[in-house]
mmCIF file of C-alpha atoms in Angstrom:
data_model
loop_
_atom_site.group_PDB
_atom_site.id
_atom_site.type_symbol
_atom_site.label_atom_id
_atom_site.label_comp_id
_atom_site.label_asym_id
_atom_site.label_seq_id
_atom_site.Cartn_x
_atom_site.Cartn_y
_atom_site.Cartn_z
ATOM 1 C CA UNK A 1 -11.546 -9.846 -177.527
ATOM 2 C CA UNK A 2 -10.561 -13.556 -178.217
ATOM 3 C CA UNK A 3 -9.664 -14.473 -181.875
ATOM 4 C CA UNK A 4 -10.112 -17.891 -183.615
ATOM 5 C CA UNK A 5 -6.885 -18.776 -185.603
ATOM 6 C CA UNK A 6 -5.782 -21.641 -187.959
ATOM 7 C CA UNK A 7 -2.070 -22.589 -188.102
ATOM 8 C CA UNK A 8 0.081 -25.094 -190.067
ATOM 9 C CA UNK A 9 2.436 -27.484 -188.259
ATOM 10 C CA UNK A 10 5.341 -29.787 -189.377
ATOM 11 C CA UNK A 11 6.442 -32.959 -187.545
ATOM 12 C CA UNK A 12 9.801 -34.554 -188.584
ATOM 13 C CA UNK A 13 10.199 -38.259 -187.746
ATOM 14 C CA UNK A 14 13.446 -40.171 -187.002
ATOM 15 C CA UNK A 15 13.427 -41.842 -190.385
ATOM 16 C CA UNK A 16 13.502 -38.456 -192.074
ATOM 17 C CA UNK A 17 9.850 -38.269 -193.127
ATOM 18 C CA UNK A 18 7.815 -35.143 -192.466
ATOM 19 C CA UNK A 19 4.095 -34.844 -191.697
ATOM 20 C CA UNK A 20 2.196 -31.643 -192.246
ATOM 21 C CA UNK A 21 -1.157 -30.556 -190.827
ATOM 22 C CA UNK A 22 -3.368 -27.715 -189.705
ATOM 23 C CA UNK A 23 -4.383 -26.939 -186.147
ATOM 24 C CA UNK A 24 -6.934 -24.490 -184.841
ATOM 25 C CA UNK A 25 -6.883 -22.548 -181.578
ATOM 26 C CA UNK A 26 -8.430 -19.643 -179.845
ATOM 27 C CA UNK A 27 -5.843 -17.068 -179.064
ATOM 28 C CA UNK A 28 -6.228 -15.023 -175.864
ATOM 29 C CA UNK A 29 -7.186 -11.368 -176.191
ATOM 30 C CA UNK A 30 -4.330 -8.928 -176.513
ATOM 31 C CA UNK A 31 -3.147 -7.132 -173.411
ATOM 32 C CA UNK A 32 -4.831 -3.754 -173.163
ATOM 33 C CA UNK A 33 -2.818 -0.718 -174.016
ATOM 34 C CA UNK A 34 -2.423 1.220 -170.770
ATOM 35 C CA UNK A 35 -2.655 4.484 -172.636
ATOM 36 C CA UNK A 36 -5.736 3.605 -174.638
ATOM 37 C CA UNK A 37 -9.092 4.526 -173.163
ATOM 38 C CA UNK A 38 -11.704 1.874 -172.705
ATOM 39 C CA UNK A 39 -15.437 2.165 -172.665
ATOM 40 C CA UNK A 40 -17.060 1.819 -169.274
ATOM 41 C CA UNK A 41 -20.799 1.473 -169.025
ATOM 42 C CA UNK A 42 -22.581 4.081 -166.974
ATOM 43 C CA UNK A 43 -26.137 5.091 -166.283
ATOM 44 C CA UNK A 44 -27.427 8.460 -167.370
ATOM 45 C CA UNK A 45 -29.050 9.956 -164.212
ATOM 46 C CA UNK A 46 -31.559 11.949 -166.241
ATOM 47 C CA UNK A 47 -32.762 9.332 -168.754
ATOM 48 C CA UNK A 48 -31.814 6.106 -166.970
ATOM 49 C CA UNK A 49 -30.256 4.690 -170.185
ATOM 50 C CA UNK A 50 -26.842 3.039 -170.415
ATOM 51 C CA UNK A 51 -24.017 5.163 -171.795
ATOM 52 C CA UNK A 52 -20.276 4.751 -172.059
ATOM 53 C CA UNK A 53 -17.592 6.781 -170.375
ATOM 54 C CA UNK A 54 -13.945 6.915 -171.167
ATOM 55 C CA UNK A 55 -11.580 5.654 -168.494
ATOM 56 C CA UNK A 56 -7.858 5.335 -168.234
ATOM 57 C CA UNK A 57 -4.995 7.792 -168.334
ATOM 58 C CA UNK A 58 -6.623 9.973 -170.999
ATOM 59 C CA UNK A 59 -10.016 10.136 -169.300
ATOM 60 C CA UNK A 60 -10.865 13.387 -167.517
ATOM 61 C CA UNK A 61 -10.431 13.207 -163.738
ATOM 62 C CA UNK A 62 -13.646 12.910 -161.779
ATOM 63 C CA UNK A 63 -14.227 15.687 -159.253
ATOM 64 C CA UNK A 64 -13.675 14.789 -155.580
ATOM 65 C CA UNK A 65 -16.725 14.518 -153.356
ATOM 66 C CA UNK A 66 -17.371 17.809 -151.569
ATOM 67 C CA UNK A 67 -16.811 16.748 -147.953
ATOM 68 C CA UNK A 68 -17.114 19.575 -145.409
ATOM 69 C CA UNK A 69 -13.951 20.253 -143.423
ATOM 70 C CA UNK A 70 -13.748 18.869 -139.890
ATOM 71 C CA UNK A 71 -14.045 22.267 -138.248
ATOM 72 C CA UNK A 72 -17.472 22.817 -139.857
ATOM 73 C CA UNK A 73 -19.017 19.706 -138.280
ATOM 74 C CA UNK A 74 -21.675 20.505 -135.617
ATOM 75 C CA UNK A 75 -19.847 18.620 -132.847
ATOM 76 C CA UNK A 76 -16.576 20.396 -133.631
ATOM 77 C CA UNK A 77 -18.348 23.758 -133.569
ATOM 78 C CA UNK A 78 -19.904 22.946 -130.185
ATOM 79 C CA UNK A 79 -16.530 21.939 -128.724
ATOM 80 C CA UNK A 80 -14.925 25.101 -130.089
ATOM 81 C CA UNK A 81 -17.722 27.232 -128.606
ATOM 82 C CA UNK A 82 -17.341 25.637 -125.161
ATOM 83 C CA UNK A 83 -13.576 26.210 -125.287
ATOM 84 C CA UNK A 84 -14.098 29.858 -126.218
ATOM 85 C CA UNK A 85 -16.564 30.353 -123.351
ATOM 86 C CA UNK A 86 -14.168 28.754 -120.851
ATOM 87 C CA UNK A 87 -11.323 31.027 -121.972
ATOM 88 C CA UNK A 88 -13.497 34.131 -121.664
ATOM 89 C CA UNK A 89 -14.651 33.182 -118.166
ATOM 90 C CA UNK A 90 -11.095 32.404 -117.069
ATOM 91 C CA UNK A 91 -9.924 35.814 -118.253
ATOM 92 C CA UNK A 92 -12.891 37.707 -116.767
ATOM 93 C CA UNK A 93 -12.011 39.757 -113.673
ATOM 94 C CA UNK A 94 -15.377 40.448 -112.050
ATOM 95 C CA UNK A 95 -15.898 43.637 -110.045
ATOM 96 C CA UNK A 96 -16.879 43.340 -106.400
ATOM 97 C CA UNK A 97 -19.861 45.386 -105.171
ATOM 98 C CA UNK A 98 -19.251 48.456 -103.049
ATOM 99 C CA UNK A 99 -21.670 47.133 -100.416
ATOM 100 C CA UNK A 100 -23.384 43.826 -99.769
ATOM 101 C CA UNK A 101 -26.055 42.992 -102.339
ATOM 102 C CA UNK A 102 -29.031 41.127 -100.837
ATOM 103 C CA UNK A 103 -31.002 39.316 -103.549
ATOM 104 C CA UNK A 104 -34.212 37.361 -103.032
ATOM 105 C CA UNK A 105 -34.843 34.643 -105.625
ATOM 106 C CA UNK A 106 -38.611 34.249 -105.944
ATOM 107 C CA UNK A 107 -41.395 33.008 -108.166
ATOM 108 C CA UNK A 108 -44.819 31.916 -106.962
ATOM 109 C CA UNK A 109 -44.827 29.221 -109.648
ATOM 110 C CA UNK A 110 -42.989 26.047 -108.643
ATOM 111 C CA UNK A 111 -40.559 24.071 -110.768
ATOM 112 C CA UNK A 112 -38.971 27.039 -112.526
ATOM 113 C CA UNK A 113 -35.457 26.540 -111.163
ATOM 114 C CA UNK A 114 -35.486 28.848 -108.131
ATOM 115 C CA UNK A 115 -33.338 26.744 -105.831
ATOM 116 C CA UNK A 116 -31.113 25.501 -108.648
ATOM 117 C CA UNK A 117 -30.461 29.054 -109.809
ATOM 118 C CA UNK A 118 -29.879 30.307 -106.258
ATOM 119 C CA UNK A 119 -27.184 27.794 -105.367
ATOM 120 C CA UNK A 120 -25.454 27.814 -108.750
ATOM 121 C CA UNK A 121 -25.283 31.598 -109.044
ATOM 122 C CA UNK A 122 -23.942 31.747 -105.486
ATOM 123 C CA UNK A 123 -21.356 29.051 -106.233
ATOM 124 C CA UNK A 124 -20.338 30.734 -109.484
ATOM 125 C CA UNK A 125 -19.679 34.024 -107.685
ATOM 126 C CA UNK A 126 -17.865 32.297 -104.809
ATOM 127 C CA UNK A 127 -15.670 30.556 -107.388
ATOM 128 C CA UNK A 128 -14.370 33.982 -108.438
ATOM 129 C CA UNK A 129 -13.461 34.865 -104.837
ATOM 130 C CA UNK A 130 -16.588 36.796 -103.810
ATOM 131 C CA UNK A 131 -17.873 36.084 -100.293
ATOM 132 C CA UNK A 132 -21.422 34.754 -100.613
ATOM 133 C CA UNK A 133 -24.188 33.621 -98.243
ATOM 134 C CA UNK A 134 -27.195 31.504 -99.230
ATOM 135 C CA UNK A 135 -30.180 31.706 -96.866
ATOM 136 C CA UNK A 136 -32.384 28.650 -97.323
ATOM 137 C CA UNK A 137 -35.884 29.889 -96.533
ATOM 138 C CA UNK A 138 -37.686 26.970 -98.183
ATOM 139 C CA UNK A 139 -38.874 24.284 -95.694
ATOM 140 C CA UNK A 140 -37.892 21.589 -98.209
ATOM 141 C CA UNK A 141 -34.228 22.429 -97.554
ATOM 142 C CA UNK A 142 -33.096 21.691 -101.108
ATOM 143 C CA UNK A 143 -30.603 24.549 -101.173
ATOM 144 C CA UNK A 144 -28.987 23.192 -98.007
ATOM 145 C CA UNK A 145 -28.704 19.765 -99.634
ATOM 146 C CA UNK A 146 -27.174 21.151 -102.820
ATOM 147 C CA UNK A 147 -24.566 23.095 -100.851
ATOM 148 C CA UNK A 148 -23.608 20.044 -98.814
ATOM 149 C CA UNK A 149 -24.326 21.507 -95.358
ATOM 150 C CA UNK A 150 -25.846 19.767 -92.346
ATOM 151 C CA UNK A 151 -29.594 20.336 -91.931
ATOM 152 C CA UNK A 152 -30.963 17.573 -89.741
ATOM 153 C CA UNK A 153 -33.871 18.270 -87.394
ATOM 154 C CA UNK A 154 -31.564 19.079 -84.457
ATOM 155 C CA UNK A 155 -29.363 21.463 -86.484
ATOM 156 C CA UNK A 156 -29.529 25.172 -85.710
ATOM 157 C CA UNK A 157 -31.171 26.768 -88.720
ATOM 158 C CA UNK A 158 -32.902 29.821 -90.135
ATOM 159 C CA UNK A 159 -35.957 28.769 -88.118
ATOM 160 C CA UNK A 160 -34.040 29.519 -84.923
ATOM 161 C CA UNK A 161 -33.001 32.906 -86.316
ATOM 162 C CA UNK A 162 -36.565 33.957 -87.156
ATOM 163 C CA UNK A 163 -38.487 32.382 -84.272
ATOM 164 C CA UNK A 164 -35.995 32.115 -81.400
ATOM 165 C CA UNK A 165 -33.791 35.173 -82.108
ATOM 166 C CA UNK A 166 -30.618 33.069 -82.381
ATOM 167 C CA UNK A 167 -27.792 35.177 -83.917
ATOM 168 C CA UNK A 168 -26.833 34.251 -87.469
ATOM 169 C CA UNK A 169 -23.185 33.726 -86.504
ATOM 170 C CA UNK A 170 -24.300 30.699 -84.435
ATOM 171 C CA UNK A 171 -26.247 29.216 -87.353
ATOM 172 C CA UNK A 172 -24.203 29.907 -90.476
ATOM 173 C CA UNK A 173 -22.143 27.048 -91.967
ATOM 174 C CA UNK A 174 -19.325 27.010 -94.502
ATOM 175 C CA UNK A 175 -20.164 25.044 -97.635
ATOM 176 C CA UNK A 176 -17.611 22.455 -98.798
ATOM 177 C CA UNK A 177 -18.177 23.744 -102.335
ATOM 178 C CA UNK A 178 -15.917 26.804 -102.050
ATOM 179 C CA UNK A 179 -14.117 28.468 -99.166
ATOM 180 C CA UNK A 180 -15.990 31.753 -99.714
ATOM 181 C CA UNK A 181 -19.458 30.167 -99.844
ATOM 182 C CA UNK A 182 -21.650 29.989 -96.718
ATOM 183 C CA UNK A 183 -25.157 28.751 -95.994
ATOM 184 C CA UNK A 184 -27.818 29.367 -93.364
ATOM 185 C CA UNK A 185 -29.665 26.028 -93.586
ATOM 186 C CA UNK A 186 -33.342 25.140 -93.382
ATOM 187 C CA UNK A 187 -34.733 22.238 -91.356
ATOM 188 C CA UNK A 188 -38.121 20.555 -91.126
ATOM 189 C CA UNK A 189 -39.081 22.943 -88.303
ATOM 190 C CA UNK A 190 -39.379 25.760 -90.833
ATOM 191 C CA UNK A 191 -42.613 24.196 -92.123
ATOM 192 C CA UNK A 192 -44.400 25.418 -88.978
ATOM 193 C CA UNK A 193 -42.793 28.846 -88.904
ATOM 194 C CA UNK A 194 -45.608 30.477 -90.894
ATOM 195 C CA UNK A 195 -48.112 29.792 -88.092
ATOM 196 C CA UNK A 196 -45.690 30.775 -85.324
ATOM 197 C CA UNK A 197 -44.875 34.081 -87.004
ATOM 198 C CA UNK A 198 -48.501 35.203 -86.946
ATOM 199 C CA UNK A 199 -48.343 36.170 -83.273
ATOM 200 C CA UNK A 200 -44.807 37.638 -83.339
ATOM 201 C CA UNK A 201 -44.068 41.337 -83.067
ATOM 202 C CA UNK A 202 -42.747 42.845 -86.317
ATOM 203 C CA UNK A 203 -43.238 39.469 -87.963
ATOM 204 C CA UNK A 204 -42.289 40.735 -91.452
ATOM 205 C CA UNK A 205 -39.033 42.309 -90.236
ATOM 206 C CA UNK A 206 -37.457 39.476 -88.270
ATOM 207 C CA UNK A 207 -35.084 38.165 -90.929
ATOM 208 C CA UNK A 208 -34.004 41.650 -91.966
ATOM 209 C CA UNK A 209 -33.100 42.695 -88.430
ATOM 210 C CA UNK A 210 -31.026 39.568 -87.827
ATOM 211 C CA UNK A 211 -29.301 39.867 -91.212
ATOM 212 C CA UNK A 212 -28.484 43.562 -90.817
ATOM 213 C CA UNK A 213 -26.898 42.933 -87.404
ATOM 214 C CA UNK A 214 -24.789 40.107 -88.801
ATOM 215 C CA UNK A 215 -23.614 41.954 -91.934
ATOM 216 C CA UNK A 216 -22.625 45.061 -89.970
ATOM 217 C CA UNK A 217 -20.311 43.016 -87.737
ATOM 218 C CA UNK A 218 -18.974 40.605 -90.382
ATOM 219 C CA UNK A 219 -15.250 40.851 -91.133
ATOM 220 C CA UNK A 220 -14.309 40.671 -93.909
ATOM 221 C CA UNK A 221 -17.599 41.819 -95.333
ATOM 222 C CA UNK A 222 -19.786 39.671 -97.540
ATOM 223 C CA UNK A 223 -20.399 40.613 -101.176
ATOM 224 C CA UNK A 224 -23.668 38.791 -101.887
ATOM 225 C CA UNK A 225 -26.573 37.292 -99.966
ATOM 226 C CA UNK A 226 -29.023 35.090 -101.898
ATOM 227 C CA UNK A 227 -32.341 34.159 -100.256
ATOM 228 C CA UNK A 228 -34.117 31.081 -101.610
ATOM 229 C CA UNK A 229 -37.899 31.356 -101.136
ATOM 230 C CA UNK A 230 -40.711 28.800 -101.082
ATOM 231 C CA UNK A 231 -43.120 28.891 -104.073
ATOM 232 C CA UNK A 232 -45.807 30.821 -102.208
ATOM 233 C CA UNK A 233 -46.471 34.272 -100.824
ATOM 234 C CA UNK A 234 -46.570 33.588 -97.095
ATOM 235 C CA UNK A 235 -44.807 35.234 -94.189
ATOM 236 C CA UNK A 236 -41.506 33.507 -95.003
ATOM 237 C CA UNK A 237 -41.471 34.978 -98.506
ATOM 238 C CA UNK A 238 -42.525 38.373 -97.169
ATOM 239 C CA UNK A 239 -39.590 38.228 -94.714
ATOM 240 C CA UNK A 240 -37.307 37.531 -97.671
ATOM 241 C CA UNK A 241 -38.673 40.510 -99.638
ATOM 242 C CA UNK A 242 -38.319 42.844 -96.670
ATOM 243 C CA UNK A 243 -34.730 41.701 -96.035
ATOM 244 C CA UNK A 244 -33.633 42.169 -99.662
ATOM 245 C CA UNK A 245 -32.877 45.107 -101.925
ATOM 246 C CA UNK A 246 -33.218 43.194 -105.179
ATOM 247 C CA UNK A 247 -35.491 40.478 -106.543
ATOM 248 C CA UNK A 248 -34.302 37.902 -109.069
ATOM 249 C CA UNK A 249 -37.108 36.056 -110.879
ATOM 250 C CA UNK A 250 -36.305 32.786 -112.670
ATOM 251 C CA UNK A 251 -38.690 32.053 -115.559
ATOM 252 C CA UNK A 252 -38.960 28.703 -117.286
ATOM 253 C CA UNK A 253 -38.917 28.813 -121.114
ATOM 254 C CA UNK A 254 -42.241 27.019 -121.481
ATOM 255 C CA UNK A 255 -45.894 27.740 -122.218
ATOM 256 C CA UNK A 256 -47.044 28.525 -118.667
ATOM 257 C CA UNK A 257 -43.952 30.582 -117.880
ATOM 258 C CA UNK A 258 -45.714 33.930 -117.550
ATOM 259 C CA UNK A 259 -48.626 32.602 -115.493
ATOM 260 C CA UNK A 260 -48.657 34.257 -112.093
ATOM 261 C CA UNK A 261 -45.871 36.674 -112.996
ATOM 262 C CA UNK A 262 -48.171 39.705 -113.038
ATOM 263 C CA UNK A 263 -49.501 38.797 -109.584
ATOM 264 C CA UNK A 264 -45.953 38.377 -108.269
ATOM 265 C CA UNK A 265 -45.026 41.826 -109.577
ATOM 266 C CA UNK A 266 -48.103 43.338 -107.911
ATOM 267 C CA UNK A 267 -47.147 41.744 -104.589
ATOM 268 C CA UNK A 268 -43.609 43.101 -104.893
ATOM 269 C CA UNK A 269 -45.048 46.569 -105.520
ATOM 270 C CA UNK A 270 -47.212 46.286 -102.398
ATOM 271 C CA UNK A 271 -44.232 45.278 -100.269
ATOM 272 C CA UNK A 272 -42.178 48.097 -101.764
ATOM 273 C CA UNK A 273 -44.937 50.565 -100.935
ATOM 274 C CA UNK A 274 -45.682 49.465 -97.380
ATOM 275 C CA UNK A 275 -42.697 47.525 -95.994
ATOM 276 C CA UNK A 276 -39.499 47.988 -98.036
ATOM 277 C CA UNK A 277 -39.174 51.110 -100.199
ATOM 278 C CA UNK A 278 -35.747 50.018 -101.498
ATOM 279 C CA UNK A 279 -37.047 46.776 -103.065
ATOM 280 C CA UNK A 280 -37.201 46.247 -106.831
ATOM 281 C CA UNK A 281 -36.925 43.611 -109.546
ATOM 282 C CA UNK A 282 -33.346 43.789 -110.795
ATOM 283 C CA UNK A 283 -32.932 40.531 -112.715
ATOM 284 C CA UNK A 284 -34.956 38.019 -114.719
ATOM 285 C CA UNK A 285 -33.216 34.749 -115.550
ATOM 286 C CA UNK A 286 -34.564 32.456 -118.280
ATOM 287 C CA UNK A 287 -34.126 28.801 -117.344
ATOM 288 C CA UNK A 288 -34.686 25.329 -118.867
ATOM 289 C CA UNK A 289 -34.110 26.658 -122.367
ATOM 290 C CA UNK A 290 -34.353 24.061 -125.151
ATOM 291 C CA UNK A 291 -32.855 25.369 -128.390
ATOM 292 C CA UNK A 292 -34.639 22.642 -130.388
ATOM 293 C CA UNK A 293 -38.140 24.052 -129.792
ATOM 294 C CA UNK A 294 -39.746 27.085 -131.388
ATOM 295 C CA UNK A 295 -41.829 27.559 -128.239
ATOM 296 C CA UNK A 296 -38.753 28.204 -126.093
ATOM 297 C CA UNK A 297 -37.511 30.827 -128.548
ATOM 298 C CA UNK A 298 -40.939 32.486 -128.565
ATOM 299 C CA UNK A 299 -41.040 32.638 -124.749
ATOM 300 C CA UNK A 300 -37.559 34.175 -124.705
ATOM 301 C CA UNK A 301 -38.634 36.838 -127.188
ATOM 302 C CA UNK A 302 -41.875 37.621 -125.318
ATOM 303 C CA UNK A 303 -40.142 38.023 -121.951
ATOM 304 C CA UNK A 304 -37.423 40.212 -123.461
ATOM 305 C CA UNK A 305 -40.054 42.386 -125.128
ATOM 306 C CA UNK A 306 -41.813 42.966 -121.786
ATOM 307 C CA UNK A 307 -38.673 43.313 -119.604
ATOM 308 C CA UNK A 308 -35.838 44.544 -121.852
ATOM 309 C CA UNK A 309 -33.652 45.870 -119.006
ATOM 310 C CA UNK A 310 -34.117 43.121 -116.448
ATOM 311 C CA UNK A 311 -33.617 39.985 -118.568
ATOM 312 C CA UNK A 312 -30.095 38.568 -118.658
ATOM 313 C CA UNK A 313 -28.602 37.724 -122.040
ATOM 314 C CA UNK A 314 -27.485 34.335 -120.730
ATOM 315 C CA UNK A 315 -29.969 31.482 -121.112
ATOM 316 C CA UNK A 316 -29.787 28.488 -118.773
ATOM 317 C CA UNK A 317 -30.209 25.311 -120.869
ATOM 318 C CA UNK A 318 -31.898 22.080 -119.939
ATOM 319 C CA UNK A 319 -29.076 19.907 -118.676
ATOM 320 C CA UNK A 320 -28.708 16.433 -117.217
ATOM 321 C CA UNK A 321 -25.651 17.610 -115.270
ATOM 322 C CA UNK A 322 -27.643 20.389 -113.569
ATOM 323 C CA UNK A 323 -30.238 17.827 -112.463
ATOM 324 C CA UNK A 324 -27.649 15.283 -111.285
ATOM 325 C CA UNK A 325 -25.493 17.596 -109.184
ATOM 326 C CA UNK A 326 -27.763 17.970 -106.084
ATOM 327 C CA UNK A 327 -27.911 14.187 -105.615
ATOM 328 C CA UNK A 328 -24.156 14.361 -104.924
ATOM 329 C CA UNK A 329 -24.557 17.287 -102.535
ATOM 330 C CA UNK A 330 -22.999 19.658 -105.068
ATOM 331 C CA UNK A 331 -23.811 22.474 -107.434
ATOM 332 C CA UNK A 332 -23.163 21.930 -111.128
ATOM 333 C CA UNK A 333 -20.408 24.563 -110.891
ATOM 334 C CA UNK A 334 -18.305 22.148 -108.837
ATOM 335 C CA UNK A 335 -19.827 18.855 -110.023
ATOM 336 C CA UNK A 336 -18.974 19.392 -113.709
ATOM 337 C CA UNK A 337 -17.374 22.839 -114.096
ATOM 338 C CA UNK A 338 -16.844 22.537 -117.858
ATOM 339 C CA UNK A 339 -20.367 21.407 -118.750
ATOM 340 C CA UNK A 340 -22.683 23.736 -120.717
ATOM 341 C CA UNK A 341 -24.949 24.147 -117.666
ATOM 342 C CA UNK A 342 -22.067 25.186 -115.432
ATOM 343 C CA UNK A 343 -20.705 27.628 -118.006
ATOM 344 C CA UNK A 344 -24.163 29.177 -118.420
ATOM 345 C CA UNK A 345 -24.573 29.807 -114.682
ATOM 346 C CA UNK A 346 -21.065 31.233 -114.495
ATOM 347 C CA UNK A 347 -21.876 33.573 -117.388
ATOM 348 C CA UNK A 348 -25.145 34.621 -115.733
ATOM 349 C CA UNK A 349 -23.296 35.323 -112.473
ATOM 350 C CA UNK A 350 -20.760 37.399 -114.375
ATOM 351 C CA UNK A 351 -23.592 39.453 -115.895
ATOM 352 C CA UNK A 352 -25.070 40.093 -112.450
ATOM 353 C CA UNK A 353 -21.677 41.164 -111.114
ATOM 354 C CA UNK A 354 -20.958 43.504 -114.023
ATOM 355 C CA UNK A 355 -24.398 45.113 -113.873
ATOM 356 C CA UNK A 356 -23.946 46.095 -110.258
ATOM 357 C CA UNK A 357 -26.734 47.057 -107.870
ATOM 358 C CA UNK A 358 -29.404 48.920 -109.875
ATOM 359 C CA UNK A 359 -31.073 50.664 -106.916
#
């Protein structure tokens, strides 16, 4: 605080005389004592009134703000989880089946991830060294596109196998994805195969006969055959069911997911009864899972309640990378192998391999 002071002064002149007087001044405030506390205004959070707090060396230290450590941040936890999953997959030595497993991927409802699941599960298994074939039985030919194989109109395809009795060894192509991954492509001609099959002898058995002949002669043997079906129950899908031993059903984690599932199961039972006694539903894969919605979690719980043995523990998330990959002629397993979508399909493939053939 500044202080007003009065002070006498003396002036001595050259002739020896002296003048006296009084001056006034405002002295500056004293320097603060570093050890002395000073009052600092503060606001009481409860009452809103001004208070004073001691500050300085003698004032109590204020507690540090409670900032969570870096490793507890959501992004850090996600990165750590992805790293853990990659390490587990790298260390996982998957068993190979004793005989070739033929799996039809089917669902009469479209847009549930049939083709996407077919090619990515096949690629994930081929990545581990298993020898895998994908049979593209959908006239759209999306599986052929995703695996990067030729499927123009003049290309030998599964149509020629079913309609013209061309041996599979003349049709099968190696996918550029992995050295152990092969594809029997579909072309536009397959769209008319349903009508042409109507008049054929043993029309439901044609794919199975061709596939059995090929697998018996194949050296080294193949471990898995995945058949991608169209979203309908026509003669092409029936051929796929008759050729297979297992059915894998992808189910989207959304409201209409279970629509048509009961009818699909009834059709599988009819085919098992009349055409293929060894057929059965071995696997249900939940796709397009969105962890942010309660609806997705409810669908997961409902499906697991109804099919506790068949449903895989792995959930396939919604992923931009999964959607992008086919436009580059790739599966997500090769397009972005460390993405969450790729890791999920690799984990699902590992589950299928460890379970083994159930029938």
